[in-house]
Coordinates of C-alpha atoms in Angstrom, one line a residue:
X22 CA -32.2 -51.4 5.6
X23 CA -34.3 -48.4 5.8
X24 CA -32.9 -46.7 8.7
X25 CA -29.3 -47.6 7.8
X26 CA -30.0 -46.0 4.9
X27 CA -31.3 -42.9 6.8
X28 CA -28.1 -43.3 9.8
X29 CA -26.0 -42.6 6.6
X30 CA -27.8 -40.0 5.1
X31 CA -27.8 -38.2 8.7
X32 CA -24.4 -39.1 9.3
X33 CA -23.6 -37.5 6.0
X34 CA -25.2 -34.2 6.4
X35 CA -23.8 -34.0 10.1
X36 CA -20.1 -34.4 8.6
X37 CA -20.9 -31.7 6.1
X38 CA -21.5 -29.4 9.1
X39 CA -18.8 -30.1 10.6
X40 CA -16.6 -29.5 7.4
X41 CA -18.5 -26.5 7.3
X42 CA -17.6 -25.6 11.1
X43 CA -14.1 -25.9 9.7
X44 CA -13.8 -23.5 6.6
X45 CA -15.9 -21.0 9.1
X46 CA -13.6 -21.1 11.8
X47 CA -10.5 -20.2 9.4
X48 CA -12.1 -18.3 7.8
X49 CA -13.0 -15.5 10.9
X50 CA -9.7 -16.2 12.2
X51 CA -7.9 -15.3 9.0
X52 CA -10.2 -12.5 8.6
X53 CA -9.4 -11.4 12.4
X54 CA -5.7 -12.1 12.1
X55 CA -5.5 -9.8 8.6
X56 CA -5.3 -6.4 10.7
X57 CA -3.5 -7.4 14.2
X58 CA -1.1 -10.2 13.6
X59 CA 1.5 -12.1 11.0
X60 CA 1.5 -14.6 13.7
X61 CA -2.3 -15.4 13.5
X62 CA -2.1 -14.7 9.8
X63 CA -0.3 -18.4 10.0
X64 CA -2.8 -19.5 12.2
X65 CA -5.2 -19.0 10.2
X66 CA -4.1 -20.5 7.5
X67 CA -3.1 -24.0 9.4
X68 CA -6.5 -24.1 10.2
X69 CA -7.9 -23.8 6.7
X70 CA -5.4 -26.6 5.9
X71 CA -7.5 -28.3 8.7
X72 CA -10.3 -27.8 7.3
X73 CA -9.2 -28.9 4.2
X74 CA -8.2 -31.8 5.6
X75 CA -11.9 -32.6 7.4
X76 CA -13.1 -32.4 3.4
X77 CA -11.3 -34.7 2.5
X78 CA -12.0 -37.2 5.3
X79 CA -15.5 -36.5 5.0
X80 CA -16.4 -36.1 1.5
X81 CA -14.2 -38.0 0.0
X82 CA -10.6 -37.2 -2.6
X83 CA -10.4 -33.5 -3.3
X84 CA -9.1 -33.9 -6.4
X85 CA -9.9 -37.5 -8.3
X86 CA -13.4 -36.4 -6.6
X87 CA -14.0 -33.6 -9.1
X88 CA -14.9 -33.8 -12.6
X89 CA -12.7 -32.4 -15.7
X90 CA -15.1 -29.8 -16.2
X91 CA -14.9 -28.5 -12.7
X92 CA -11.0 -28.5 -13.4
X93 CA -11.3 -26.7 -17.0
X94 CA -13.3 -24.1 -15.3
X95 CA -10.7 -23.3 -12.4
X96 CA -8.3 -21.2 -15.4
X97 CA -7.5 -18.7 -12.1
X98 CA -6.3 -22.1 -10.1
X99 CA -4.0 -23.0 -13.3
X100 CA -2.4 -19.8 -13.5
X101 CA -1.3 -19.6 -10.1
X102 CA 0.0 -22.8 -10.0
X103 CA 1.8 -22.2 -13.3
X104 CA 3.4 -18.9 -11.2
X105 CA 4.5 -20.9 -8.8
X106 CA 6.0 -23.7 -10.9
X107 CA 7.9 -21.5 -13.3
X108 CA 9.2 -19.8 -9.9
X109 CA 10.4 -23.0 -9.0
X110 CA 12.4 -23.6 -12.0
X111 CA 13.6 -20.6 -11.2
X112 CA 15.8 -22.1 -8.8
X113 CA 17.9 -23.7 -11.1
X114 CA 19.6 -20.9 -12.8
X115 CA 19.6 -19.1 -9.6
X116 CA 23.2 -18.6 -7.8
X117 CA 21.3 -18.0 -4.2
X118 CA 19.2 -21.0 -3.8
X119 CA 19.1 -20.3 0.4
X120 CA 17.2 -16.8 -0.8
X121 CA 15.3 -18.6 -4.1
X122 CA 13.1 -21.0 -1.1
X123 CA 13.1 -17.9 1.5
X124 CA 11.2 -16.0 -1.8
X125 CA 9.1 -19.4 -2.5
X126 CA 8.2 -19.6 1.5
X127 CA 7.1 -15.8 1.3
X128 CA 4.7 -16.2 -1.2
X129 CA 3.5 -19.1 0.0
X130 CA -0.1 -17.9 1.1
X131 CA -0.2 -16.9 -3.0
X132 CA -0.4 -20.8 -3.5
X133 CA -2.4 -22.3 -0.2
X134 CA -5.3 -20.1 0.3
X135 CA -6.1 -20.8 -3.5
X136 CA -6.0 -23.7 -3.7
X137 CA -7.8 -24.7 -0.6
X138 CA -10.9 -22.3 -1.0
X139 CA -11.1 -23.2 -4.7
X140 CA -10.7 -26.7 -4.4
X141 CA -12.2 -27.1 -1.1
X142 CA -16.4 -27.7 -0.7
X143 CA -17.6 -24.9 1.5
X144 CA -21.1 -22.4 1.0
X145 CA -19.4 -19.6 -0.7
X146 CA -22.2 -17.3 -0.1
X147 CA -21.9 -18.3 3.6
X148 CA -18.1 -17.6 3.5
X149 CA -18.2 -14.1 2.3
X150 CA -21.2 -12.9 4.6
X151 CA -19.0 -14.3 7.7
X152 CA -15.9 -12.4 6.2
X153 CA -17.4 -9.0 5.4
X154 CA -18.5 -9.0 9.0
X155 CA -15.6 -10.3 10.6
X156 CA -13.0 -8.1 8.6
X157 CA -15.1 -5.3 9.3
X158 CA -15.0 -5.5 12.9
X159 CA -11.0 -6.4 12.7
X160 CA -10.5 -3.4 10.3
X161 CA -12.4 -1.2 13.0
X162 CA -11.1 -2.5 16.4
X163 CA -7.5 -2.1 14.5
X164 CA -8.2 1.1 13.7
X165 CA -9.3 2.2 17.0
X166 CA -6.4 0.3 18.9
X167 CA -4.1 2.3 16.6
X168 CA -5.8 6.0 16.9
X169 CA -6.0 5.0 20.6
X170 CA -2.1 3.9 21.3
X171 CA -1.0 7.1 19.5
X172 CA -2.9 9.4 20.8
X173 CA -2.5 8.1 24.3
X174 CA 1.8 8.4 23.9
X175 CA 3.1 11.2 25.5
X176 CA 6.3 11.2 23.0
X177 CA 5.9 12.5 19.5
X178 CA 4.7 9.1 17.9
X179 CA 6.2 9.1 14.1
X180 CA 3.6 8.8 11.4
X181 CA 4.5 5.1 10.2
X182 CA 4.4 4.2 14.0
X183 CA 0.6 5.1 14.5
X184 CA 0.4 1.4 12.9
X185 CA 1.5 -0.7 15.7
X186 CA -0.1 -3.8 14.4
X187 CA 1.4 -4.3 10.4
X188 CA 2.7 -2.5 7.8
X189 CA 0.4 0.7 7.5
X190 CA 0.2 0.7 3.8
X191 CA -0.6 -3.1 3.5
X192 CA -3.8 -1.8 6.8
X193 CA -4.8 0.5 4.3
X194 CA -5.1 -2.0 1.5
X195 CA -7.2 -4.1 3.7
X196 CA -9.2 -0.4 4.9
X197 CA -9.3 0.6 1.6
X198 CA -11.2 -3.3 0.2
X199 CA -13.9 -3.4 3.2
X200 CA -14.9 0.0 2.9
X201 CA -15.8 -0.6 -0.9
X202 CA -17.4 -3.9 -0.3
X203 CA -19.8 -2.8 2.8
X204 CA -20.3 0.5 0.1
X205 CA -21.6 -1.6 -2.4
X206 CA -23.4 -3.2 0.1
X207 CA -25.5 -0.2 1.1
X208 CA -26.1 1.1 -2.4
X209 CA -27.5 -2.0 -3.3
X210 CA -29.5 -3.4 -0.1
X211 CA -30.5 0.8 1.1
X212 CA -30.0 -0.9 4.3
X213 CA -29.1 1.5 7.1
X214 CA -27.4 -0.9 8.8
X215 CA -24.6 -1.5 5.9
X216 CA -24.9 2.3 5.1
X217 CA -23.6 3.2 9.3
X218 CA -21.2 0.3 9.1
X219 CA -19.3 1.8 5.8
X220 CA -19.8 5.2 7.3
X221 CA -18.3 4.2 10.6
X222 CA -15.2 2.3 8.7
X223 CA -14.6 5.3 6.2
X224 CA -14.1 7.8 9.3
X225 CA -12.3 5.3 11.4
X226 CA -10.2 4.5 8.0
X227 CA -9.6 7.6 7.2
X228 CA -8.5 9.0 10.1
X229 CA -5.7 6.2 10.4
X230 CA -4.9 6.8 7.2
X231 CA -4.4 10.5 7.7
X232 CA -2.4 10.2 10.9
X233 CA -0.2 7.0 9.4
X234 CA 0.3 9.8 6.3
X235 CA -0.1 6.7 3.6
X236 CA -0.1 8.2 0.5
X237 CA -1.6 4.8 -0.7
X238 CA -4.1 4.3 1.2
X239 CA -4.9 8.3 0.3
X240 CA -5.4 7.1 -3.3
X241 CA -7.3 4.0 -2.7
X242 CA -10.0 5.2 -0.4
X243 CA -11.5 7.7 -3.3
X244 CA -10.6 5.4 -6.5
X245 CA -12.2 1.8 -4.5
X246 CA -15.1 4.3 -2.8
X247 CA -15.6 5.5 -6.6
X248 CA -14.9 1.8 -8.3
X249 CA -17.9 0.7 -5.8
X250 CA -20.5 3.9 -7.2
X251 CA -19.8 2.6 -10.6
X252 CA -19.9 -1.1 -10.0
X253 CA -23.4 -0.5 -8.5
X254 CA -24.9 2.0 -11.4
X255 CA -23.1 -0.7 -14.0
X256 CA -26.5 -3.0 -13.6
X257 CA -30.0 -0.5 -13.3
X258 CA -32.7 -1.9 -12.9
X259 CA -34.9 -2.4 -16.7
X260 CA -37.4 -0.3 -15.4
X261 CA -36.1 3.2 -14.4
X262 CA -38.7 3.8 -11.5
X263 CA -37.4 0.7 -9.7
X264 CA -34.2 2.7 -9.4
X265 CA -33.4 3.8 -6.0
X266 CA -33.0 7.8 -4.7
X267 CA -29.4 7.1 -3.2
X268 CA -26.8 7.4 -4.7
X269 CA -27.5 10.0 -7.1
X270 CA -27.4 9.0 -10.8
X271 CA -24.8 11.9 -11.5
X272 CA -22.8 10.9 -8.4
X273 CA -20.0 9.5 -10.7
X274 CA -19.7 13.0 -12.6
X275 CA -19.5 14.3 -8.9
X276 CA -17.0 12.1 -7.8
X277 CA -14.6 12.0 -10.5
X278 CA -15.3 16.1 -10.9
X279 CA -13.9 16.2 -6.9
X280 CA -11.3 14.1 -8.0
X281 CA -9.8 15.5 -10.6
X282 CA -9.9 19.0 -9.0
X283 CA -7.8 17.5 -6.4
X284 CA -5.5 16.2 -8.5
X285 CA -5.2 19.6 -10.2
X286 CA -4.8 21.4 -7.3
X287 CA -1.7 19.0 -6.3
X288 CA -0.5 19.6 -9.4
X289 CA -0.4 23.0 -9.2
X290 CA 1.4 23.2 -5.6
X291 CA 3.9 20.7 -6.9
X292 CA 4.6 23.1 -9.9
X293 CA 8.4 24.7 -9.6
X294 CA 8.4 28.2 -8.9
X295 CA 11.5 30.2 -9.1
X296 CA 12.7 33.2 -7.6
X297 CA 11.7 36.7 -8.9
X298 CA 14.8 39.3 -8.9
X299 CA 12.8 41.4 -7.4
X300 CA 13.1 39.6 -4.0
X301 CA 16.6 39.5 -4.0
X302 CA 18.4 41.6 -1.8
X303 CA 22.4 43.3 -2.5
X304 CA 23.8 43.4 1.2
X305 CA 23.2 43.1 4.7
X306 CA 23.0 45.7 7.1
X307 CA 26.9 45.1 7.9
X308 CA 27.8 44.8 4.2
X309 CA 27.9 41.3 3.2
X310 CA 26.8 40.4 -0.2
X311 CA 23.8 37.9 -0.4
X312 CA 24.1 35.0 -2.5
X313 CA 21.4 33.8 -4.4
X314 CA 20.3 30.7 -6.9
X315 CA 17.5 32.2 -9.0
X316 CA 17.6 28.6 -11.1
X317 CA 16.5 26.4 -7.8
X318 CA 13.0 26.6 -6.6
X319 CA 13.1 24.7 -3.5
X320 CA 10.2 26.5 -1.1
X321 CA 9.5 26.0 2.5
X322 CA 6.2 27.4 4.0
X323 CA 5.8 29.0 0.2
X324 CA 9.8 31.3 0.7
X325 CA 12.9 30.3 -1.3
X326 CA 15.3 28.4 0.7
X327 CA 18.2 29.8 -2.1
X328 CA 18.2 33.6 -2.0
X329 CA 19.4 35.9 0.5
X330 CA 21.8 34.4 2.2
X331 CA 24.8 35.7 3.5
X332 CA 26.5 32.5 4.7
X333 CA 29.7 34.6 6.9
X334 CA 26.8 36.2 9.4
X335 CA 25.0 32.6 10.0
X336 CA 28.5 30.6 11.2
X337 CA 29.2 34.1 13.2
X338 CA 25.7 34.1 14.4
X339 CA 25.2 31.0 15.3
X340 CA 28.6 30.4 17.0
X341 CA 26.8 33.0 19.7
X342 CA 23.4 30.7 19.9
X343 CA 24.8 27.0 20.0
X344 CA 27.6 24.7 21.1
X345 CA 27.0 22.6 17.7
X346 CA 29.4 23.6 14.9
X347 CA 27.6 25.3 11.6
X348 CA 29.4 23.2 9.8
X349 CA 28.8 20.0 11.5
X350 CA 25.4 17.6 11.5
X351 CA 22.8 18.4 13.3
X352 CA 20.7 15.5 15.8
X353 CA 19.5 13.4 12.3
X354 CA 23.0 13.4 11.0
X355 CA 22.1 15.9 8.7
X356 CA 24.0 18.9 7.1
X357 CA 23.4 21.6 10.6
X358 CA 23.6 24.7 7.9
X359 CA 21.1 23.2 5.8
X360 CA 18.7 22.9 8.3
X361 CA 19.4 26.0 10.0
X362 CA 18.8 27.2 6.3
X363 CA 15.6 25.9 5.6
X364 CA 14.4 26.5 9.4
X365 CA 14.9 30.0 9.1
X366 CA 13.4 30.4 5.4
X367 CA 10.2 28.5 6.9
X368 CA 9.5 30.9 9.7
X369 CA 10.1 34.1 6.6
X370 CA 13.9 35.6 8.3
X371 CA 16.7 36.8 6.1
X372 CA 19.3 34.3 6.5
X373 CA 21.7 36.8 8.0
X374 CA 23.0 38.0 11.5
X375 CA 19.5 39.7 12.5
X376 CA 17.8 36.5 11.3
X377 CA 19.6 33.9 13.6
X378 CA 18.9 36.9 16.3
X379 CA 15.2 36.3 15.7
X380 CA 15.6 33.0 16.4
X381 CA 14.2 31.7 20.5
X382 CA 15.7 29.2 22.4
X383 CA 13.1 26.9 21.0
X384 CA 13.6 27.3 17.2
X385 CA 17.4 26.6 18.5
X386 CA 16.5 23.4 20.4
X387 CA 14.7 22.1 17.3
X388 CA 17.5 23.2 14.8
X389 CA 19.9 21.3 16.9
X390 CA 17.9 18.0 17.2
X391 CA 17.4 18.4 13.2
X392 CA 13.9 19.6 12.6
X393 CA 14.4 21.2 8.7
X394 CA 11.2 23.5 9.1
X395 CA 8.3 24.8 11.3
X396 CA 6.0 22.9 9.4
X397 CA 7.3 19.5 11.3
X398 CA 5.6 21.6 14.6
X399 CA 2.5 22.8 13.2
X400 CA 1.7 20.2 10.5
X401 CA 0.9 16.5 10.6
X402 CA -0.5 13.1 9.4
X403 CA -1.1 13.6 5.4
X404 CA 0.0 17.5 5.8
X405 CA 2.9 17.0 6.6
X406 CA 3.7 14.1 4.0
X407 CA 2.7 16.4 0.8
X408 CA 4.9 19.0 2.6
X409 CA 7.7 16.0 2.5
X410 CA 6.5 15.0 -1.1
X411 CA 7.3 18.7 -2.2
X412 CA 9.6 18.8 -0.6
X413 CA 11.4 15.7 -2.2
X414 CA 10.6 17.0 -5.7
X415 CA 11.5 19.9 -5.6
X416 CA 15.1 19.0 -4.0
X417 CA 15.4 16.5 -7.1
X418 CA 14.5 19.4 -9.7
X419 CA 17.6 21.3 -7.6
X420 CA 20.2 18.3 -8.3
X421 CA 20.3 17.3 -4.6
X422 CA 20.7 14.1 -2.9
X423 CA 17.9 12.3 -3.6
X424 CA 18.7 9.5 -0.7
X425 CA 15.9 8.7 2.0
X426 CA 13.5 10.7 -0.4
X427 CA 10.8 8.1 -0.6
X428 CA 9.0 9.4 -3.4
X429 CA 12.0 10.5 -5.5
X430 CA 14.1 7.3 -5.1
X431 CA 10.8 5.0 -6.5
X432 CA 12.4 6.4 -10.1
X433 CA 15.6 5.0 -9.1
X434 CA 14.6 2.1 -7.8
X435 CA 12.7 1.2 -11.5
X436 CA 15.5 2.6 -13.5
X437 CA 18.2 0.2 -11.7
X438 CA 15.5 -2.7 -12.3
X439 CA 15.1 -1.8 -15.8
X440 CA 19.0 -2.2 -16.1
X441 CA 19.0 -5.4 -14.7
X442 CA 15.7 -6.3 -16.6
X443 CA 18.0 -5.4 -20.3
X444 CA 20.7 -7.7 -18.6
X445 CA 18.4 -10.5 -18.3
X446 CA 15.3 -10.3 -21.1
X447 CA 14.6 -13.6 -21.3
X448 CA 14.5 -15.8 -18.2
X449 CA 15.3 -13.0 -15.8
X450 CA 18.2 -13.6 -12.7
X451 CA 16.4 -16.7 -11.1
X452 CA 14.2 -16.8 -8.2
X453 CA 16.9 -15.6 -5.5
X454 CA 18.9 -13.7 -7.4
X455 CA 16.9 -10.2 -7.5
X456 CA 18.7 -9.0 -4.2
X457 CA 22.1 -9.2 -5.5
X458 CA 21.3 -8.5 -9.0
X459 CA 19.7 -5.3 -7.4
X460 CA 22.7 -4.6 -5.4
X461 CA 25.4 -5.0 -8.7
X462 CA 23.5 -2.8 -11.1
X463 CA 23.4 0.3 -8.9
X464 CA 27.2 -0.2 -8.0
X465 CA 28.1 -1.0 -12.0
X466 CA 25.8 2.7 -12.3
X467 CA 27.4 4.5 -9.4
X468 CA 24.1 5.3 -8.5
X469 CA 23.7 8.4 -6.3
X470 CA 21.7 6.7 -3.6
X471 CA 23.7 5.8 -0.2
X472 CA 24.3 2.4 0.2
X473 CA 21.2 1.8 3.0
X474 CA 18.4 3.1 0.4
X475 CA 19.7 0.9 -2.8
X476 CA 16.1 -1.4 -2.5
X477 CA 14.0 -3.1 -4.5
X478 CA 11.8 -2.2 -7.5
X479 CA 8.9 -1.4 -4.6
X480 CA 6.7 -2.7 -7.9
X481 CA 5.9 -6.3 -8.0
X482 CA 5.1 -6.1 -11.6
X483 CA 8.8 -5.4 -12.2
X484 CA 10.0 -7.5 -9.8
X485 CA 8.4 -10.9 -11.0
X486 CA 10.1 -9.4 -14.4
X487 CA 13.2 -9.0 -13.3
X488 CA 13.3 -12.6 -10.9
X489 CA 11.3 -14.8 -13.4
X490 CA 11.6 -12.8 -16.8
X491 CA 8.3 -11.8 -19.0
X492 CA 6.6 -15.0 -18.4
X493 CA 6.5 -14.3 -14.6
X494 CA 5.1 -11.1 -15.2
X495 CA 2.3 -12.3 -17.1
X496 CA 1.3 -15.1 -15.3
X497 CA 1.2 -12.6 -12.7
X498 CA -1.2 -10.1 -14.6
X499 CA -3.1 -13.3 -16.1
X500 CA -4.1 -14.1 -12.6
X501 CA -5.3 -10.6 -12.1
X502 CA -7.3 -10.9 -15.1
X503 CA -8.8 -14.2 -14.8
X504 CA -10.4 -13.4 -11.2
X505 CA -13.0 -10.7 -13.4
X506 CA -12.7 -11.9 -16.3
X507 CA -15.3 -14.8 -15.8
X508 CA -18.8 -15.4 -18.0
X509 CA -21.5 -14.1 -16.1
X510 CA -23.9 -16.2 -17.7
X511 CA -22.4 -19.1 -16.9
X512 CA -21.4 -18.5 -13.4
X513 CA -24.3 -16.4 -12.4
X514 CA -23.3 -17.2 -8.6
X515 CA -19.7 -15.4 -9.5
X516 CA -19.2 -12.8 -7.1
X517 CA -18.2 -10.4 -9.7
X518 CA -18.0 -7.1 -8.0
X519 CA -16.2 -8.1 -5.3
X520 CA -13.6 -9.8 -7.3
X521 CA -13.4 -6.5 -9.6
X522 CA -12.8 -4.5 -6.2
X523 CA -10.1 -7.1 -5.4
X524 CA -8.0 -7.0 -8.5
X525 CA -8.0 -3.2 -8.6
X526 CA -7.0 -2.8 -5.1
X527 CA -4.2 -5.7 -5.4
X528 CA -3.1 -4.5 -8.8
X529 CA -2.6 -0.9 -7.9
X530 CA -0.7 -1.8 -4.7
X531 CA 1.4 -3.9 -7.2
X532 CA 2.6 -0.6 -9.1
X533 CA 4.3 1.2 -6.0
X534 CA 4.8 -1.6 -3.3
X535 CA 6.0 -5.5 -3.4
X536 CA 3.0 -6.1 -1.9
X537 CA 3.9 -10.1 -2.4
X538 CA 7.2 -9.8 -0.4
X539 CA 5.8 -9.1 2.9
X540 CA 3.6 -11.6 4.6
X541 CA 0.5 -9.4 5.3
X542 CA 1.0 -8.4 2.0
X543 CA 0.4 -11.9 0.6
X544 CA -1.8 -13.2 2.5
X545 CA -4.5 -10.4 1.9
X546 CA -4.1 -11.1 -1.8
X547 CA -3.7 -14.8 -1.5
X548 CA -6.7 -14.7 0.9
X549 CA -9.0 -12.7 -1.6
X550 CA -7.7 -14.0 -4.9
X551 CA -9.1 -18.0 -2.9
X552 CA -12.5 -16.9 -1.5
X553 CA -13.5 -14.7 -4.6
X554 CA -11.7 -16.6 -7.2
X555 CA -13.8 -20.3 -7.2
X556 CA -15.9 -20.5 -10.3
X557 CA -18.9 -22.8 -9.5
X558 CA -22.1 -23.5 -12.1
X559 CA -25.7 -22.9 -10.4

């Protein structure tokens, strides 16, 4: 009796290893996958469901298994499922049912990794050790293939396309989360090791980030770097000489000092600046009268694009210097005496006969092909996107097109969603209505946008309000919530930090991307929201 009772205990422990085995495995694949691959994004989650599986099998029913306080401790596993089911009601008021389930299947990973890694038994503190090694090394062998691949292309590789992998804002997410976590890490351990391994994914991270030009990931890297500072001086030690020599105490009036004389600076080159008369000339040489807009500011390479121009001695000019009419398009379909226009105002030339003149064969060749300004030759990465993002403001503040201006059109986007938001206050349009919807409300408005750049809210805040209504817009802020908002007395295993690094990352993505329509998107929020969000008593 004795040693049958022993076979059992040993048979027992051995199955737990193996369940164990399992929630590793998918776990380090997930991790791997979250960097490289949708595909083995999929993957990884099969084989959690796997492992799930194996937990059952082995220690018994997932659910009847659990007590009710384990379930009235789990409010971050009710909210998610009471997302998903109002979503699914959703469907019956919804006209496009085919795109209501595409939605559902999309934010799937929002439901399963949830669900599994708070329901399923697996050594938390084991889990997150294996991930924050694992997703480092994918975040840095991603970050090297990427860096590597562009800079070995011998064509011009577009910013965006230095990502070859996944989206390059949804990378930056993911490069933006480690590099906190292994931060924290090396405040609070003083451990070289996780001090080299943050320092090695900042410069890695940043780099991508710079040649990708991600604006987003450009705002997260300072704010989570910053959020992991504060997180770690939150909890000093009682006794003050206990307190470690790095970071420095005043590091967070240091940081937030650097940061907000960045964000003056920006500021200040985005201000409008309009054209003195003093810089306005009367004629050309041959006699012309300039024209000139002293109420537009539009600069390129700091010169007014609208003064002193004398439009009859550019279509005379440049009939000598090209085959291409002036007042055709140029190579990106785009207005050829525009370009030409802001071309020569970037290089400092009167946009007359002499200034065309001045022009080489080269500045020609690029005109042609529809390059607007020198600056596309001589800056890049995140340079050359604030000279884009001035660009597209100060273009806007001049009444132009604001189509294909990625900054500008976000203010569209939101003000078409509001419209359909007031159409529908209450329930909103249904689950598989918000494309449509979308696409009615900015033909009702005759927006000014071009057919091709009418999208989305690109803020998933707005867009659970306008698919699901208010109620799916707080469910999806409740879930945000409950994954910090958890008593630390009672679950003093809680892995507070990291879940407070987690919301903030996912919630600020949430205000200028749908980070829950894509499926990297999801399953990095899905996956963190699971493996931070299970709330267990010591």
């Amino acid at each position: 009796m004795e040693n049958r009772s022993k076979q059992l205990t040993t048979s027992s422990a051995a199955g737990k290893r193996r369940v164990q085995r399992g929630y590793d495995l998918a776990l380090i694949i997930t991790s791997i996958a979250l960097p490289f691959s949708n595909f083995l994004m999929s993957q990884g989650a099969f084989l959690l469901v796997l492992a799930w599986g194996l937990d059952r099998w082995h220690n018994g029913p997932i659910f009847r298994g659990r007590s009710w306080d384990f379930w009235k401790s789990q409010p971050l596993l009710w909210a998610i499922l009471a997302l998903f089911c109002w979503q699914l009601i959703g469907q019956f008021w919804t006209e496009d049912l085919t795109q209501g389930w595409r939605a559902l299947r999309i934010q799937l990973p929002l439901l399963a990794f949830p669900l599994v890694l708070i329901t399923g038994r697996w050594e938390q503190r084991r889990g997150l050790e294996l991930v924050q090694h694992t997703l480092a090394f994918a975040v840095v062998a991603a970050c090297i293939g990427a860096l590597w691949a562009g800079s070995s292309s011998i064509d011009t590789v577009e910013a965006r396309d230095w990502s070859p992998f996944i989206s390059h804002i949804r990378f930056s997410l993911m490069i933006a989360f480690i590099w906190s976590w292994w931060l924290l890490r090396a405040f609070q351990t003083q451990k070289p090791k996780a001090g080299f391994i943050a320092l090695i994914i900042g410069v890695l991270g940043t780099a991508f980030i710079w040649k990708t030009a991600s604006i987003t990931g450009a705002v997260l890297m300072p704010i989570s770097a910053l959020s992991a500072y504060a997180l770690y001086r939150s909890e000093r030690p009682a006794n003050r000489s206990l307190e470690t020599p790095w970071p420095p105490k005043n590091g967070t009036i240091g940081i937030l000092g650097g940061l907000l004389i960045c964000a003056l600076l920006a500021g200040a080159s985005l201000w409008p600046r309009y054209p003195d008369a003093s810089s306005m000339k009367a004629t050309t040489d041959s006699g012309e009268h300039y024209l000139h807009y002293p109420g537009r500011c539009m600069l390129e390479n700091g010169h007014h694009v609208w003064t002193n121009i004398a439009w009859g001695e550019l279509s005379e000019a440049w009939k000598e210097r090209s085959d291409l009419p002036f007042e055709g398009a140029d190579g990106r379909g785009q207005e050829l005496r525009m370009t030409l226009l802001r071309y020569m105002t970037s290089l400092d030339l009167m946009k007359n006969k002499a200034g065309v003149a001045a022009l080489n064969n080269a500045d020609v060749a690029r005109i042609e092909s529809g390059v607007p300004t020198i600056l596309e030759e001589t800056h890049s990465g995140l340079l050359r996107r604030w000279d884009i993002v001035q660009f597209e403001i100060w273009n806007a503040l001049d009444g132009g097109n604001p189509s294909g201006h990625s900054l500008v059109q976000r203010f569209l986007f939101l003000q078409n969603a509001f419209q359909v938001f007031q159409n529908h206050p209450v329930l909103g349009v249904g689950t598989g209505d918000v494309p449509a919807a979308i696409a009615l409300s900015y033909s009702e408005r005759n927006s000014p946008l071009d057919l091709d750049f009418r999208l989305r809210p690109h803020n998933q805040f707005i867009t659970f309000l306008i698919s699901g209504g208010p109620l799916s817009m707080l469910l999806w802020i409740t879930i945000l919530i409950t994954l910090v908002a958890v008593p630390r007395t009672t679950f003093s295993t809680y892995p507070f930090k990291l879940a407070m690094l987690a919301s903030l990352i996912i919630a600020l993505s949430c205000i200028t991307e749908d980070t829950l329509e894509t499926q990297a998107g999801v399953t990095f929020s899905g996956f963190l929201i699971g493996l931070l969000g299970r709330r267990i008593m010591p």
